């Protein structure tokens, strides 16, 4: 190969390498910005009503709700495909709705030390939600409620009928 062709190939290689280097830096900045935004979003405690309401069946017209979401994977990854999300929340029911919910399902008491193999028990509640749980709560659990249709998301629900409060965990699947 002549020196002129070698120089041309070398210049072309440098241009390509330089262009690649230029595109990497903004991508890294975008990813860092996305990561910071995702972390801030995970810290938010939302109070908007759960939508769709059918994912938390038989709760009636509840008084208030506080919930958070977290990405199960990297929501900033550029690879194609959806990101799965985890959700946890505390919901305060109206007394009449709490009574109906208590009568509709078979609820079993949950001990103070839940089975460590169980996922998403109240003992594993995210820190920002704990202030919304009333003192002296006595959680109950119903496997039948957890399996109630619709099942767009995997669901775990704990309930204290006397205090009319529930703790939920949902996962995309």
Short mmCIF file of C-alpha atoms in Angstrom, two decimals:
data_model
loop_
_atom_site.label_atom_id
_atom_site.label_comp_id
_atom_site.label_asym_id
_atom_site.label_seq_id
_atom_site.Cartn_x
_atom_site.Cartn_y
_atom_site.Cartn_z
CA UNK A 1 0.00 0.00 0.00
CA UNK A 2 1.37 3.42 -0.87
CA UNK A 3 2.15 5.99 1.76
CA UNK A 4 -0.68 8.14 0.47
CA UNK A 5 -3.21 5.29 0.91
CA UNK A 6 -1.76 4.48 4.36
CA UNK A 7 -2.13 8.11 5.41
CA UNK A 8 -5.71 8.16 4.10
CA UNK A 9 -6.59 4.97 6.00
CA UNK A 10 -4.97 6.37 9.15
CA UNK A 11 -6.89 9.65 8.87
CA UNK A 12 -10.15 7.78 8.27
CA UNK A 13 -9.49 5.58 11.31
CA UNK A 14 -8.77 8.64 13.47
CA UNK A 15 -11.95 10.36 12.28
CA UNK A 16 -14.04 7.27 13.08
CA UNK A 17 -12.37 6.86 16.50
CA UNK A 18 -12.85 10.54 17.27
CA UNK A 19 -16.51 10.42 16.30
CA UNK A 20 -17.04 7.35 18.45
CA UNK A 21 -15.37 9.11 21.36
CA UNK A 22 -17.60 12.13 20.89
CA UNK A 23 -20.77 10.07 20.97
CA UNK A 24 -19.73 8.11 24.06
CA UNK A 25 -19.43 11.11 26.33
CA UNK A 26 -22.96 12.48 25.84
CA UNK A 27 -24.33 8.92 26.23
CA UNK A 28 -22.56 8.62 29.56
CA UNK A 29 -23.92 12.02 30.62
CA UNK A 30 -27.43 11.00 29.53
CA UNK A 31 -27.14 7.74 31.48
CA UNK A 32 -25.92 9.56 34.61
CA UNK A 33 -28.82 12.02 34.29
CA UNK A 34 -31.26 9.15 33.79
CA UNK A 35 -29.87 7.29 36.84
CA UNK A 36 -30.20 10.41 39.02
CA UNK A 37 -33.76 10.94 37.80
CA UNK A 38 -34.65 7.27 38.44
CA UNK A 39 -33.26 7.42 41.99
CA UNK A 40 -35.20 10.61 42.73
CA UNK A 41 -38.36 9.01 41.31
CA UNK A 42 -37.90 5.95 43.55
CA UNK A 43 -37.77 8.23 46.58
CA UNK A 44 -41.13 9.84 45.77
CA UNK A 45 -44.10 8.73 47.83
CA UNK A 46 -47.13 9.06 45.60
CA UNK A 47 -50.65 9.74 46.80
CA UNK A 48 -52.57 9.49 43.52
CA UNK A 49 -55.19 6.76 43.38
CA UNK A 50 -54.08 3.35 42.19
CA UNK A 51 -54.76 2.81 38.52
CA UNK A 52 -56.13 0.44 37.45
CA UNK A 53 -58.10 -0.04 40.67
CA UNK A 54 -58.90 -3.68 39.78
CA UNK A 55 -55.28 -4.59 40.59
CA UNK A 56 -56.18 -4.00 44.26
CA UNK A 57 -59.64 -5.60 44.34
CA UNK A 58 -62.36 -5.00 46.90
CA UNK A 59 -60.77 -2.00 48.64
CA UNK A 60 -63.76 0.24 47.95
CA UNK A 61 -63.45 4.01 47.87
CA UNK A 62 -60.45 4.14 50.18
CA UNK A 63 -59.60 7.22 52.24
CA UNK A 64 -55.94 7.59 51.24
CA UNK A 65 -53.03 5.77 49.65
CA UNK A 66 -49.26 6.20 49.78
CA UNK A 67 -47.14 4.21 47.35
CA UNK A 68 -43.74 3.99 45.73
CA UNK A 69 -42.24 2.22 42.75
CA UNK A 70 -38.77 0.89 41.98
CA UNK A 71 -37.27 -0.54 38.85
CA UNK A 72 -36.38 -4.22 39.13
CA UNK A 73 -33.69 -3.72 36.51
CA UNK A 74 -31.94 -0.73 34.99
CA UNK A 75 -34.59 1.66 33.61
CA UNK A 76 -31.79 3.58 31.85
CA UNK A 77 -30.48 0.60 29.91
CA UNK A 78 -30.66 1.20 26.17
CA UNK A 79 -31.25 -2.46 25.42
CA UNK A 80 -34.68 -3.08 23.91
CA UNK A 81 -37.40 -4.52 26.08
CA UNK A 82 -39.53 -3.45 29.02
CA UNK A 83 -38.33 -2.71 32.52
CA UNK A 84 -40.14 -4.56 35.30
CA UNK A 85 -41.32 -2.49 38.24
CA UNK A 86 -41.93 -3.23 41.91
CA UNK A 87 -44.59 -1.31 43.86
CA UNK A 88 -45.33 -1.05 47.57
CA UNK A 89 -47.97 0.98 49.32
CA UNK A 90 -50.12 1.64 52.35
CA UNK A 91 -53.84 2.15 51.87
CA UNK A 92 -56.30 3.48 54.48
CA UNK A 93 -59.80 2.07 53.97
CA UNK A 94 -63.18 3.36 55.02
CA UNK A 95 -64.44 1.35 58.05
CA UNK A 96 -67.36 -0.18 56.11
CA UNK A 97 -65.03 -1.28 53.29
CA UNK A 98 -62.57 -2.75 55.79
CA UNK A 99 -65.41 -4.74 57.36
CA UNK A 100 -66.54 -6.04 53.94
CA UNK A 101 -62.97 -6.98 52.99
CA UNK A 102 -62.48 -8.80 56.30
CA UNK A 103 -65.65 -10.84 55.73
CA UNK A 104 -64.99 -11.59 52.06
CA UNK A 105 -61.65 -13.42 52.48
CA UNK A 106 -60.06 -15.83 54.94
CA UNK A 107 -57.38 -13.78 56.75
CA UNK A 108 -54.64 -15.42 58.85
CA UNK A 109 -52.60 -13.63 61.49
CA UNK A 110 -49.01 -12.80 60.57
CA UNK A 111 -46.47 -13.30 63.33
CA UNK A 112 -43.93 -10.66 64.34
CA UNK A 113 -41.16 -12.64 62.60
CA UNK A 114 -42.48 -13.66 59.19
CA UNK A 115 -40.97 -16.55 57.31
CA UNK A 116 -37.67 -15.25 55.85
CA UNK A 117 -38.47 -17.10 52.63
CA UNK A 118 -41.60 -14.99 52.11
CA UNK A 119 -41.16 -11.95 49.94
CA UNK A 120 -42.68 -8.55 50.52
CA UNK A 121 -43.93 -8.96 54.03
CA UNK A 122 -44.63 -5.85 56.07
CA UNK A 123 -41.23 -6.42 57.71
CA UNK A 124 -39.69 -5.71 54.29
CA UNK A 125 -41.63 -2.49 53.77
CA UNK A 126 -39.66 0.35 52.22
CA UNK A 127 -38.60 2.94 54.78
CA UNK A 128 -40.51 5.89 53.29
CA UNK A 129 -43.84 4.04 53.73
CA UNK A 130 -43.41 3.09 57.39
CA UNK A 131 -44.61 6.48 58.74
CA UNK A 132 -48.04 5.82 57.20
CA UNK A 133 -48.60 2.64 59.22
CA UNK A 134 -50.55 3.23 62.44
CA UNK A 135 -49.03 2.13 65.74
CA UNK A 136 -50.13 -1.27 67.02
CA UNK A 137 -51.06 -2.69 63.64
CA UNK A 138 -51.73 -6.45 63.54
CA UNK A 139 -51.27 -7.69 60.00
CA UNK A 140 -53.31 -10.50 58.49
CA UNK A 141 -52.76 -12.20 55.16
CA UNK A 142 -55.00 -14.01 52.67
CA UNK A 143 -53.51 -16.19 49.94
CA UNK A 144 -56.92 -16.17 48.26
CA UNK A 145 -56.88 -12.36 48.05
CA UNK A 146 -53.39 -12.44 46.55
CA UNK A 147 -54.64 -14.77 43.80
CA UNK A 148 -57.87 -12.87 43.11
CA UNK A 149 -58.35 -11.87 39.48
CA UNK A 150 -57.19 -9.83 37.68
CA UNK A 151 -53.56 -10.79 37.90
CA UNK A 152 -51.89 -8.24 35.62
CA UNK A 153 -49.23 -7.97 38.33
CA UNK A 154 -48.06 -10.40 40.99
CA UNK A 155 -49.73 -9.26 44.23
CA UNK A 156 -49.16 -9.59 47.98
CA UNK A 157 -51.58 -7.85 50.39
CA UNK A 158 -51.57 -7.61 54.20
CA UNK A 159 -54.48 -6.15 56.11
CA UNK A 160 -55.46 -5.00 59.60
CA UNK A 161 -59.27 -4.91 59.67
CA UNK A 162 -59.46 -3.18 63.06
CA UNK A 163 -57.31 -0.27 61.88
CA UNK A 164 -58.70 -0.41 58.32
CA UNK A 165 -55.23 -0.33 56.78
CA UNK A 166 -53.53 -2.47 54.16
CA UNK A 167 -49.99 -2.96 52.89
CA UNK A 168 -49.50 -4.10 49.31
CA UNK A 169 -46.64 -5.18 47.08
CA UNK A 170 -47.07 -5.60 43.34
CA UNK A 171 -44.63 -6.75 40.68
CA UNK A 172 -44.84 -6.54 36.92
CA UNK A 173 -44.48 -9.93 35.31
#
